[in-house]
Short mmCIF file of C-alpha atoms in Angstrom, two decimals:
data_model
loop_
_atom_site.label_atom_id
_atom_site.label_comp_id
_atom_site.label_asym_id
_atom_site.label_seq_id
_atom_site.Cartn_x
_atom_site.Cartn_y
_atom_site.Cartn_z
CA UNK A 1 16.24 2.87 -64.67
CA UNK A 2 19.70 4.31 -64.10
CA UNK A 3 22.50 1.78 -64.54
CA UNK A 4 24.51 0.99 -61.39
CA UNK A 5 27.57 -0.13 -63.34
CA UNK A 6 29.36 3.28 -63.17
CA UNK A 7 28.73 3.33 -59.43
CA UNK A 8 30.26 -0.11 -58.93
CA UNK A 9 33.19 0.84 -61.17
CA UNK A 10 33.77 3.93 -59.03
CA UNK A 11 33.73 1.83 -55.85
CA UNK A 12 36.18 -0.67 -57.36
CA UNK A 13 38.48 2.11 -58.60
CA UNK A 14 38.59 3.79 -55.18
CA UNK A 15 39.44 0.53 -53.42
CA UNK A 16 42.10 -0.48 -55.98
CA UNK A 17 43.77 2.95 -56.00
CA UNK A 18 43.62 3.29 -52.20
CA UNK A 19 45.08 -0.16 -51.54
CA UNK A 20 47.63 0.32 -54.32
CA UNK A 21 48.89 3.59 -52.81
CA UNK A 22 49.15 1.96 -49.39
CA UNK A 23 50.99 -1.13 -50.66
CA UNK A 24 53.36 1.13 -52.61
CA UNK A 25 54.26 3.11 -49.49
CA UNK A 26 54.82 -0.13 -47.59
CA UNK A 27 56.93 -1.86 -50.24
CA UNK A 28 58.93 1.07 -51.60
CA UNK A 29 59.29 3.35 -48.59
CA UNK A 30 59.22 0.72 -45.87
CA UNK A 31 56.30 2.17 -43.89
CA UNK A 32 55.15 -0.66 -41.59
CA UNK A 33 51.52 -1.72 -41.40
CA UNK A 34 51.46 -1.67 -37.60
CA UNK A 35 52.57 0.90 -35.04
CA UNK A 36 55.32 0.34 -32.51
CA UNK A 37 57.89 -1.14 -34.88
CA UNK A 38 61.41 0.23 -34.90
CA UNK A 39 63.87 0.92 -37.70
CA UNK A 40 67.62 0.64 -37.27
CA UNK A 41 69.87 3.56 -38.18
CA UNK A 42 73.65 3.33 -38.31
CA UNK A 43 75.47 6.55 -37.51
CA UNK A 44 79.00 6.51 -38.92
CA UNK A 45 81.56 9.22 -38.16
CA UNK A 46 84.74 9.58 -40.19
CA UNK A 47 87.66 11.26 -38.40
CA UNK A 48 90.26 12.74 -40.76
CA UNK A 49 93.65 13.66 -39.30
CA UNK A 50 96.68 15.23 -40.98
CA UNK A 51 99.51 17.68 -40.38
CA UNK A 52 99.21 21.02 -42.16
CA UNK A 53 102.27 22.82 -43.51
CA UNK A 54 101.00 26.40 -43.51
CA UNK A 55 99.89 26.12 -47.14
CA UNK A 56 96.44 26.10 -48.76
CA UNK A 57 94.68 22.88 -47.78
CA UNK A 58 92.26 20.79 -49.82
CA UNK A 59 90.94 17.52 -48.37
CA UNK A 60 88.79 15.12 -50.37
CA UNK A 61 87.06 12.12 -48.75
CA UNK A 62 84.97 9.50 -50.54
CA UNK A 63 81.44 9.28 -49.11
CA UNK A 64 78.75 6.60 -49.44
CA UNK A 65 75.39 7.02 -51.07
CA UNK A 66 72.14 5.04 -50.94
CA UNK A 67 73.00 1.43 -51.78
CA UNK A 68 71.62 -2.07 -51.54
CA UNK A 69 70.20 -2.45 -48.02
CA UNK A 70 70.86 1.12 -46.87
CA UNK A 71 69.25 4.50 -47.49
CA UNK A 72 71.27 7.65 -46.82
CA UNK A 73 69.07 9.94 -44.71
CA UNK A 74 71.45 12.54 -43.32
CA UNK A 75 75.05 13.77 -43.47
CA UNK A 76 76.92 16.70 -41.92
CA UNK A 77 80.39 17.84 -40.95
CA UNK A 78 82.16 19.41 -37.98
CA UNK A 79 85.06 21.42 -39.33
CA UNK A 80 85.34 24.96 -37.88
CA UNK A 81 87.24 27.35 -40.09
CA UNK A 82 87.01 25.18 -43.21
CA UNK A 83 84.91 25.55 -46.29
CA UNK A 84 82.91 22.43 -47.05
CA UNK A 85 80.98 21.01 -49.99
CA UNK A 86 79.62 17.68 -51.19
CA UNK A 87 80.72 17.16 -54.77
CA UNK A 88 79.27 14.70 -57.29
CA UNK A 89 82.03 13.44 -59.55
CA UNK A 90 82.19 10.83 -62.29
CA UNK A 91 83.67 8.46 -59.72
CA UNK A 92 81.09 9.00 -56.99
CA UNK A 93 80.32 11.50 -54.25
CA UNK A 94 83.11 13.14 -52.28
CA UNK A 95 83.25 15.48 -49.29
CA UNK A 96 85.68 18.37 -49.79
CA UNK A 97 87.18 20.69 -47.17
CA UNK A 98 89.21 23.75 -48.12
CA UNK A 99 91.18 26.36 -46.21
CA UNK A 100 93.52 29.09 -47.32
CA UNK A 101 96.10 28.48 -44.61
CA UNK A 102 96.47 25.90 -41.84
CA UNK A 103 99.22 24.94 -39.39
CA UNK A 104 99.87 21.89 -37.23
CA UNK A 105 97.63 18.92 -36.62
CA UNK A 106 94.18 19.18 -38.16
CA UNK A 107 91.13 17.06 -37.30
CA UNK A 108 87.99 17.03 -39.46
CA UNK A 109 84.78 15.08 -38.84
CA UNK A 110 82.22 13.83 -41.33
CA UNK A 111 79.09 12.09 -40.05
CA UNK A 112 76.28 10.36 -41.91
CA UNK A 113 73.23 8.27 -41.03
CA UNK A 114 72.29 5.16 -42.99
CA UNK A 115 68.79 3.73 -42.54
CA UNK A 116 68.65 -0.07 -42.72
CA UNK A 117 66.21 -0.47 -45.59
CA UNK A 118 65.72 -3.79 -47.34
CA UNK A 119 63.76 -1.97 -50.05
CA UNK A 120 66.64 0.37 -50.89
CA UNK A 121 67.73 -0.38 -54.43
CA UNK A 122 70.04 1.43 -56.81
CA UNK A 123 70.35 0.82 -60.54
CA UNK A 124 73.33 -1.25 -61.65
CA UNK A 125 75.92 0.89 -63.41
CA UNK A 126 77.94 -1.14 -65.90
CA UNK A 127 81.55 -0.11 -66.51
CA UNK A 128 82.26 2.16 -69.45
CA UNK A 129 84.77 1.35 -72.16
CA UNK A 130 87.32 -1.41 -72.44
CA UNK A 131 89.72 -2.53 -69.72
CA UNK A 132 93.19 -1.04 -69.92
CA UNK A 133 95.70 -3.69 -68.82
CA UNK A 134 97.94 -2.62 -65.95
CA UNK A 135 101.56 -2.41 -67.07
CA UNK A 136 103.71 -4.96 -65.25
CA UNK A 137 107.40 -5.39 -66.00
CA UNK A 138 109.94 -8.12 -65.61
CA UNK A 139 109.43 -10.62 -62.82
CA UNK A 140 106.10 -9.08 -61.82
CA UNK A 141 104.66 -9.70 -65.27
CA UNK A 142 105.93 -13.28 -65.30
CA UNK A 143 104.46 -13.99 -61.85
CA UNK A 144 101.13 -12.38 -62.77
CA UNK A 145 100.80 -14.40 -65.98
CA UNK A 146 101.61 -17.62 -64.12
CA UNK A 147 98.93 -16.92 -61.50
CA UNK A 148 96.45 -15.96 -64.24
CA UNK A 149 97.11 -19.17 -66.20
CA UNK A 150 96.50 -21.31 -63.11
CA UNK A 151 93.31 -19.41 -62.15
CA UNK A 152 92.02 -19.53 -65.74
CA UNK A 153 92.36 -23.29 -65.91
CA UNK A 154 90.37 -23.73 -62.70
CA UNK A 155 87.58 -21.23 -63.42
CA UNK A 156 84.53 -20.98 -65.66
CA UNK A 157 83.68 -17.26 -65.65
CA UNK A 158 84.81 -13.91 -64.31
CA UNK A 159 83.50 -14.53 -60.79
CA UNK A 160 85.22 -17.89 -60.37
CA UNK A 161 88.38 -16.48 -61.96
CA UNK A 162 88.54 -13.80 -59.28
CA UNK A 163 87.87 -16.37 -56.58
CA UNK A 164 90.73 -18.60 -57.75
CA UNK A 165 93.11 -15.64 -57.85
CA UNK A 166 92.20 -14.71 -54.27
CA UNK A 167 92.92 -18.27 -53.18
CA UNK A 168 96.42 -18.02 -54.63
CA UNK A 169 97.10 -14.72 -52.89
CA UNK A 170 96.01 -16.25 -49.59
CA UNK A 171 98.30 -19.25 -50.09
CA UNK A 172 101.36 -18.64 -47.91
CA UNK A 173 103.45 -20.98 -50.09
CA UNK A 174 102.77 -19.05 -53.30
CA UNK A 175 106.04 -17.37 -54.31
CA UNK A 176 104.38 -15.53 -57.17
CA UNK A 177 101.83 -13.94 -54.81
CA UNK A 178 104.56 -12.99 -52.33
CA UNK A 179 106.60 -11.33 -55.11
CA UNK A 180 103.70 -9.24 -56.37
CA UNK A 181 102.44 -8.13 -52.94
CA UNK A 182 105.90 -6.71 -52.17
CA UNK A 183 105.23 -4.08 -54.83
CA UNK A 184 101.52 -3.42 -54.35
CA UNK A 185 98.61 -4.21 -52.07
CA UNK A 186 96.70 -7.46 -52.43
CA UNK A 187 93.60 -5.70 -53.76
CA UNK A 188 95.53 -3.71 -56.37
CA UNK A 189 97.39 -6.86 -57.41
CA UNK A 190 94.14 -8.79 -57.98
CA UNK A 191 92.71 -5.91 -60.05
CA UNK A 192 95.94 -5.67 -62.06
CA UNK A 193 95.97 -9.39 -62.92
CA UNK A 194 92.25 -9.36 -63.84
CA UNK A 195 92.93 -6.43 -66.19
CA UNK A 196 95.30 -8.68 -68.15
CA UNK A 197 92.29 -10.91 -68.84
CA UNK A 198 90.11 -7.93 -69.78
CA UNK A 199 87.93 -8.17 -66.66
CA UNK A 200 86.58 -4.97 -65.14
CA UNK A 201 87.55 -4.90 -61.44
CA UNK A 202 88.07 -2.31 -58.72
CA UNK A 203 89.11 -2.06 -55.10
CA UNK A 204 86.33 -0.75 -52.84
CA UNK A 205 86.37 0.19 -49.16
CA UNK A 206 83.86 -1.37 -46.76
CA UNK A 207 82.93 -0.99 -43.11
CA UNK A 208 81.64 -3.81 -40.93
CA UNK A 209 78.90 -2.12 -38.91
CA UNK A 210 79.14 -3.03 -35.24
CA UNK A 211 77.53 -0.97 -32.51
CA UNK A 212 80.02 0.93 -30.34
CA UNK A 213 83.06 0.38 -32.59
CA UNK A 214 85.73 3.12 -32.48
CA UNK A 215 88.78 3.81 -34.60
CA UNK A 216 87.74 1.25 -37.21
CA UNK A 217 89.62 1.15 -40.50
CA UNK A 218 88.29 0.61 -44.00
CA UNK A 219 88.28 -3.01 -45.15
CA UNK A 220 89.59 -3.30 -48.74
CA UNK A 221 87.50 -5.59 -50.95
CA UNK A 222 87.36 -6.31 -54.66
CA UNK A 223 84.40 -5.93 -56.99
CA UNK A 224 84.39 -7.54 -60.43
CA UNK A 225 81.94 -7.18 -63.31
CA UNK A 226 80.46 -10.52 -64.39
CA UNK A 227 78.74 -9.03 -67.47
CA UNK A 228 75.44 -8.59 -65.58
CA UNK A 229 76.24 -7.13 -62.13
CA UNK A 230 79.08 -6.20 -59.79
CA UNK A 231 80.17 -9.09 -57.56
CA UNK A 232 81.85 -8.36 -54.23
CA UNK A 233 84.72 -10.50 -52.88
CA UNK A 234 86.45 -10.51 -49.51
CA UNK A 235 90.14 -10.64 -50.43
CA UNK A 236 91.08 -12.20 -47.10
CA UNK A 237 88.63 -15.12 -47.17
CA UNK A 238 87.56 -15.28 -50.80
CA UNK A 239 83.89 -15.15 -49.75
CA UNK A 240 81.57 -13.84 -52.44
CA UNK A 241 78.67 -11.47 -51.74
CA UNK A 242 77.90 -8.82 -49.17
CA UNK A 243 77.43 -10.04 -45.59
CA UNK A 244 74.94 -8.48 -43.20
CA UNK A 245 75.70 -4.98 -41.90
CA UNK A 246 78.44 -4.36 -44.46
CA UNK A 247 78.46 -0.76 -45.73
CA UNK A 248 80.39 0.13 -48.86
CA UNK A 249 81.93 3.50 -48.03
CA UNK A 250 84.12 3.91 -51.08
CA UNK A 251 81.98 2.33 -53.79
CA UNK A 252 83.65 3.48 -57.01
CA UNK A 253 87.19 2.33 -56.41
CA UNK A 254 88.63 5.85 -56.17
CA UNK A 255 91.11 6.84 -53.44
CA UNK A 256 89.47 6.98 -50.02
CA UNK A 257 91.28 10.12 -48.87
CA UNK A 258 93.27 12.76 -50.75
CA UNK A 259 95.02 15.63 -48.94
CA UNK A 260 96.75 18.57 -50.62
CA UNK A 261 98.81 20.84 -48.38
CA UNK A 262 99.22 18.29 -45.61
CA UNK A 263 101.07 15.13 -44.64
CA UNK A 264 100.66 12.05 -42.43
CA UNK A 265 96.97 11.86 -43.30
CA UNK A 266 94.77 9.08 -42.00
CA UNK A 267 91.07 8.39 -41.55
CA UNK A 268 89.27 6.25 -38.97
CA UNK A 269 85.62 5.50 -38.32
CA UNK A 270 83.38 5.30 -35.25
CA UNK A 271 80.00 3.55 -35.44
CA UNK A 272 76.89 3.51 -33.27
CA UNK A 273 73.43 2.05 -33.83
CA UNK A 274 70.09 3.53 -32.80
CA UNK A 275 66.43 2.68 -33.26
CA UNK A 276 63.90 5.20 -34.53
CA UNK A 277 60.13 5.08 -34.93
CA UNK A 278 58.47 4.32 -38.29
CA UNK A 279 57.31 7.95 -38.56
CA UNK A 280 60.87 9.23 -38.08
CA UNK A 281 62.17 6.73 -40.59
CA UNK A 282 59.51 7.73 -43.11
CA UNK A 283 60.16 11.45 -42.57
CA UNK A 284 63.91 11.04 -42.98
CA UNK A 285 63.62 8.84 -46.03
CA UNK A 286 61.14 11.14 -47.78
CA UNK A 287 63.35 14.15 -47.06
CA UNK A 288 66.29 12.23 -48.49
CA UNK A 289 64.32 11.30 -51.62
CA UNK A 290 62.77 14.35 -53.25
CA UNK A 291 60.49 12.17 -55.38
CA UNK A 292 57.90 11.93 -52.62
CA UNK A 293 58.11 15.46 -51.22
CA UNK A 294 54.46 15.80 -52.22
CA UNK A 295 53.41 14.18 -48.96
CA UNK A 296 52.04 15.09 -45.54
CA UNK A 297 55.41 14.03 -44.12
CA UNK A 298 57.09 16.84 -46.07
CA UNK A 299 55.05 19.48 -44.19
CA UNK A 300 56.30 21.27 -41.06
CA UNK A 301 55.74 19.40 -37.81
CA UNK A 302 52.95 21.74 -36.68
CA UNK A 303 50.93 21.09 -39.84
CA UNK A 304 51.64 17.36 -39.61
CA UNK A 305 50.20 17.31 -36.09
CA UNK A 306 47.06 19.05 -37.35
CA UNK A 307 46.62 16.55 -40.20
CA UNK A 308 47.13 13.66 -37.81
CA UNK A 309 43.79 14.62 -36.23
CA UNK A 310 42.07 15.58 -39.48
CA UNK A 311 42.89 12.18 -41.01
CA UNK A 312 40.92 10.52 -38.19
CA UNK A 313 37.66 12.28 -39.09
CA UNK A 314 36.82 9.85 -41.98
CA UNK A 315 37.08 6.95 -39.50
CA UNK A 316 34.52 8.71 -37.31
CA UNK A 317 32.31 9.33 -40.33
CA UNK A 318 32.45 5.63 -41.21
CA UNK A 319 31.43 4.61 -37.68
CA UNK A 320 28.51 7.07 -37.72
CA UNK A 321 27.31 5.70 -41.07
CA UNK A 322 27.56 2.12 -39.78
CA UNK A 323 25.59 2.92 -36.63
CA UNK A 324 22.90 4.94 -38.38
CA UNK A 325 22.45 2.83 -41.53
CA UNK A 326 22.98 -0.71 -40.27
CA UNK A 327 22.21 -0.45 -36.56
CA UNK A 328 19.60 2.31 -36.75
CA UNK A 329 21.00 4.26 -33.80
CA UNK A 330 19.49 7.72 -33.49
CA UNK A 331 21.81 10.71 -32.99
CA UNK A 332 21.30 14.44 -32.64
CA UNK A 333 22.69 15.64 -35.91
CA UNK A 334 24.48 13.60 -38.52
CA UNK A 335 28.14 14.15 -37.69
CA UNK A 336 27.92 16.05 -34.42
CA UNK A 337 29.18 12.90 -32.57
CA UNK A 338 32.38 12.98 -34.67
CA UNK A 339 33.14 16.55 -33.63
CA UNK A 340 32.38 15.74 -30.00
CA UNK A 341 34.73 12.74 -30.27
CA UNK A 342 37.46 15.03 -31.63
CA UNK A 343 36.95 17.19 -28.54
CA UNK A 344 37.16 14.05 -26.35
CA UNK A 345 40.58 13.33 -27.91
CA UNK A 346 41.77 16.67 -26.53
CA UNK A 347 39.99 16.53 -23.17
CA UNK A 348 40.27 12.76 -22.46
CA UNK A 349 37.15 10.64 -22.20
CA UNK A 350 35.82 11.05 -18.65
CA UNK A 351 36.39 14.84 -18.35
CA UNK A 352 34.93 15.18 -21.85
CA UNK A 353 31.72 13.29 -21.04
CA UNK A 354 31.23 15.24 -17.81
CA UNK A 355 31.84 18.54 -19.59
CA UNK A 356 29.49 17.63 -22.43
CA UNK A 357 26.65 16.71 -20.04
CA UNK A 358 27.15 19.86 -17.95
CA UNK A 359 27.18 22.19 -20.95
CA UNK A 360 24.24 20.60 -22.76
CA UNK A 361 22.19 20.19 -19.55
CA UNK A 362 22.74 23.77 -18.45
CA UNK A 363 22.16 25.00 -22.02
CA UNK A 364 18.79 23.21 -22.22
CA UNK A 365 17.62 24.89 -19.01
CA UNK A 366 18.56 28.32 -20.32
CA UNK A 367 17.14 27.55 -23.77
CA UNK A 368 13.77 26.65 -22.19
CA UNK A 369 13.62 30.16 -20.79
CA UNK A 370 14.55 31.72 -24.14
CA UNK A 371 11.73 29.82 -25.85
CA UNK A 372 9.21 31.71 -23.70
CA UNK A 373 10.47 35.02 -25.08
CA UNK A 374 9.31 34.12 -28.60
CA UNK A 375 12.58 35.30 -30.18
CA UNK A 376 13.42 34.99 -33.86
CA UNK A 377 15.58 31.97 -34.83
CA UNK A 378 18.74 33.98 -35.59
CA UNK A 379 18.56 35.92 -32.34
CA UNK A 380 17.78 32.77 -30.35
CA UNK A 381 20.74 30.85 -31.81
CA UNK A 382 23.05 33.81 -31.21
CA UNK A 383 21.87 34.00 -27.59
CA UNK A 384 22.50 30.26 -27.17
CA UNK A 385 26.05 30.63 -28.57
CA UNK A 386 26.82 33.43 -26.11
CA UNK A 387 25.29 31.37 -23.33
CA UNK A 388 27.47 28.35 -24.21
CA UNK A 389 30.58 30.53 -24.16
CA UNK A 390 29.61 31.86 -20.73
CA UNK A 391 28.92 28.35 -19.44
CA UNK A 392 32.32 27.11 -20.65
CA UNK A 393 34.03 30.14 -19.11
CA UNK A 394 32.33 29.67 -15.73
CA UNK A 395 33.03 25.91 -15.61
CA UNK A 396 36.66 26.47 -16.58
CA UNK A 397 37.23 29.10 -13.87
CA UNK A 398 35.49 26.97 -11.25
CA UNK A 399 37.54 23.92 -12.21
CA UNK A 400 40.74 25.94 -11.93
CA UNK A 401 39.77 27.37 -8.53
CA UNK A 402 39.05 23.96 -7.02
CA UNK A 403 42.19 22.42 -8.53
CA UNK A 404 40.64 20.27 -11.28
CA UNK A 405 43.20 20.69 -14.03
CA UNK A 406 41.21 18.38 -16.32
CA UNK A 407 38.42 20.93 -16.36
CA UNK A 408 40.60 23.41 -18.23
CA UNK A 409 40.41 21.27 -21.37
CA UNK A 410 36.66 21.90 -21.68
CA UNK A 411 37.49 24.83 -23.95
CA UNK A 412 38.25 22.36 -26.75
CA UNK A 413 34.53 21.69 -27.26
CA UNK A 414 33.16 23.14 -30.54
CA UNK A 415 30.92 25.95 -29.29
CA UNK A 416 28.89 26.41 -32.47
CA UNK A 417 28.12 22.68 -32.69
CA UNK A 418 27.10 22.59 -29.02
CA UNK A 419 24.83 25.58 -29.56
CA UNK A 420 23.08 23.89 -32.48
CA UNK A 421 22.85 20.66 -30.46
CA UNK A 422 21.14 22.49 -27.60
CA UNK A 423 18.77 24.18 -30.06
CA UNK A 424 17.86 20.90 -31.78
CA UNK A 425 17.33 19.06 -28.50
CA UNK A 426 15.18 21.86 -27.16
CA UNK A 427 12.94 21.77 -30.23
CA UNK A 428 12.85 17.98 -30.03
CA UNK A 429 11.80 18.21 -26.35
CA UNK A 430 8.92 20.48 -27.28
CA UNK A 431 7.76 18.33 -30.21
CA UNK A 432 8.56 14.74 -29.18
CA UNK A 433 9.07 14.89 -25.43
CA UNK A 434 11.91 14.21 -23.00
CA UNK A 435 12.14 10.51 -23.94
CA UNK A 436 13.19 11.25 -27.52
CA UNK A 437 15.76 13.78 -26.27
CA UNK A 438 17.30 11.14 -24.04
CA UNK A 439 17.30 8.57 -26.88
CA UNK A 440 18.99 10.86 -29.39
CA UNK A 441 21.28 12.46 -26.82
CA UNK A 442 22.30 9.05 -25.49
CA UNK A 443 22.83 7.78 -29.02
CA UNK A 444 25.00 10.77 -29.83
CA UNK A 445 27.08 10.29 -26.68
CA UNK A 446 27.46 6.54 -27.30
CA UNK A 447 28.52 7.18 -30.89
CA UNK A 448 30.99 9.83 -29.77
CA UNK A 449 32.53 7.40 -27.27
CA UNK A 450 32.90 4.68 -29.93
CA UNK A 451 34.45 7.17 -32.37
CA UNK A 452 36.80 8.35 -29.60
CA UNK A 453 37.94 4.77 -28.93
CA UNK A 454 38.67 4.31 -32.64
CA UNK A 455 40.47 7.65 -32.93
CA UNK A 456 42.74 6.90 -29.96
CA UNK A 457 43.65 3.41 -31.17
CA UNK A 458 47.37 3.34 -32.07
CA UNK A 459 46.88 1.11 -35.10
CA UNK A 460 44.10 3.33 -36.50
CA UNK A 461 46.14 6.52 -35.93
CA UNK A 462 49.20 4.94 -37.56
CA UNK A 463 47.39 3.61 -40.64
CA UNK A 464 45.29 6.72 -41.35
CA UNK A 465 48.27 9.08 -41.09
CA UNK A 466 50.91 7.03 -42.89
CA UNK A 467 48.72 5.49 -45.62
CA UNK A 468 46.67 8.22 -47.28
CA UNK A 469 45.24 5.67 -49.71
CA UNK A 470 43.18 4.25 -46.83
CA UNK A 471 41.03 7.39 -47.04
CA UNK A 472 39.91 6.28 -50.52
CA UNK A 473 39.00 2.85 -49.18
CA UNK A 474 36.96 4.48 -46.39
CA UNK A 475 35.20 6.65 -48.98
CA UNK A 476 34.35 3.54 -51.01
CA UNK A 477 32.91 1.80 -47.93
CA UNK A 478 30.76 4.83 -47.09
CA UNK A 479 29.45 4.96 -50.66
CA UNK A 480 28.60 1.25 -50.46
CA UNK A 481 26.77 1.74 -47.15
CA UNK A 482 24.90 4.65 -48.70
CA UNK A 483 23.50 2.19 -51.21
CA UNK A 484 22.03 -0.06 -48.50
CA UNK A 485 18.23 -0.11 -48.28
CA UNK A 486 17.63 -3.15 -46.11
CA UNK A 487 16.46 -3.51 -42.50
CA UNK A 488 18.36 -2.05 -39.57
CA UNK A 489 19.21 -4.06 -36.48
CA UNK A 490 17.01 -1.81 -34.34
CA UNK A 491 14.02 -2.73 -36.51
CA UNK A 492 14.24 -6.41 -35.58
CA UNK A 493 12.45 -5.71 -32.31
CA UNK A 494 9.63 -3.94 -34.15
CA UNK A 495 9.07 -6.92 -36.47
CA UNK A 496 9.53 -9.59 -33.81
CA UNK A 497 5.71 -10.18 -33.40
CA UNK A 498 5.51 -11.09 -37.10
CA UNK A 499 8.11 -13.82 -36.57
CA UNK A 500 6.09 -15.28 -33.65
CA UNK A 501 2.92 -15.35 -35.74
#
């Protein structure tokens, strides 16, 4: 006797791989399990202004990348007459505009879209090399050392050291802080003092994301390295950590904006929020991350729409197997109801049922005449196909003439399948009688309706299209049902007298 262990191993493998792929897409790429959810996207536009002097112009703007809580999905510029490029440097990504000659006031726009993504994670990049202490002379050095001594005595590590320094800079009565901030900004002063202690620190630029904000400026903040990760501090409040909806625009501590060939440069930001569907979010994220370009979502929209229907066919196959194996429902053909259900998706249910009954009913009448001619099978089937095409054409024209727009969708029915259905039912009528034709035809129609209801369910359409691993789970279920050899529900009536006895 053949061992069933390999079969059960195959079933288990299909289920594990299918569920694993689906869970991976949910956890890593944020694809929701249910339809109808929305994802938030922040659209941030940087407006760069400067006065050109008639010289060659080169403008460099720091730009954000995917970071904790946000995935970069799109970026573009509006800068007529300028050359543009996104450059990856050792100190982060920068947008660069260039022009041979420019005069007067210049305005450049840079826009990007950040998808709110709690699964977005970037590897921690530790600082390279040792800290070079910032050179401070005279009174500045004395004030810095005094502030450092006080902060050192009240701290336990790099993070608390930075926090204590920020407290001193926010103390209005601190003469040392007032002296230093006359020569440099608060953020640069904190970084300079931390460098005396050998602590890696940098000033970063952040944006507080608020819907509808215009002309917003970068918020300077300080990041320090605590030997395991970068810790963010608000230099105005001393708060540690990143609050909600805070986007680090200038992450590497490099200058936000550099302009060569211009003066009076400034940059401001406008922010709006919008909600997009899970499919849009998935498409954008996959396009932004080339790792998963091997996906249905990477195909053109036309092909995606085709696969959205194809991916529903296994659901129909599963329903047919359930009804035939467990229920014992008789159908005309094995998977003809699935194809009819696909046609119902295009025609809608009621017009589809009416069209199906008209075509099959008329086809059976014509097929009964062809049977009297004693034609060969190939010729008879070919004649039935031509007849079905003529029937569809006549019904479509009549529907159009009388104003029934729904009747035009009857052309979506699979003509070859209908022809074989008519042929099978005709033979069945001759061999088993009209009752068996009604039983199998009714079973086929009922199955097609149930498959149609499953195919048009939003949750089913969402899961089958966005989680390809579900197809493996469906395959495993069908293989398991194929191993069933017990009684069907329809057989209970046949064995009911035995129960009474």
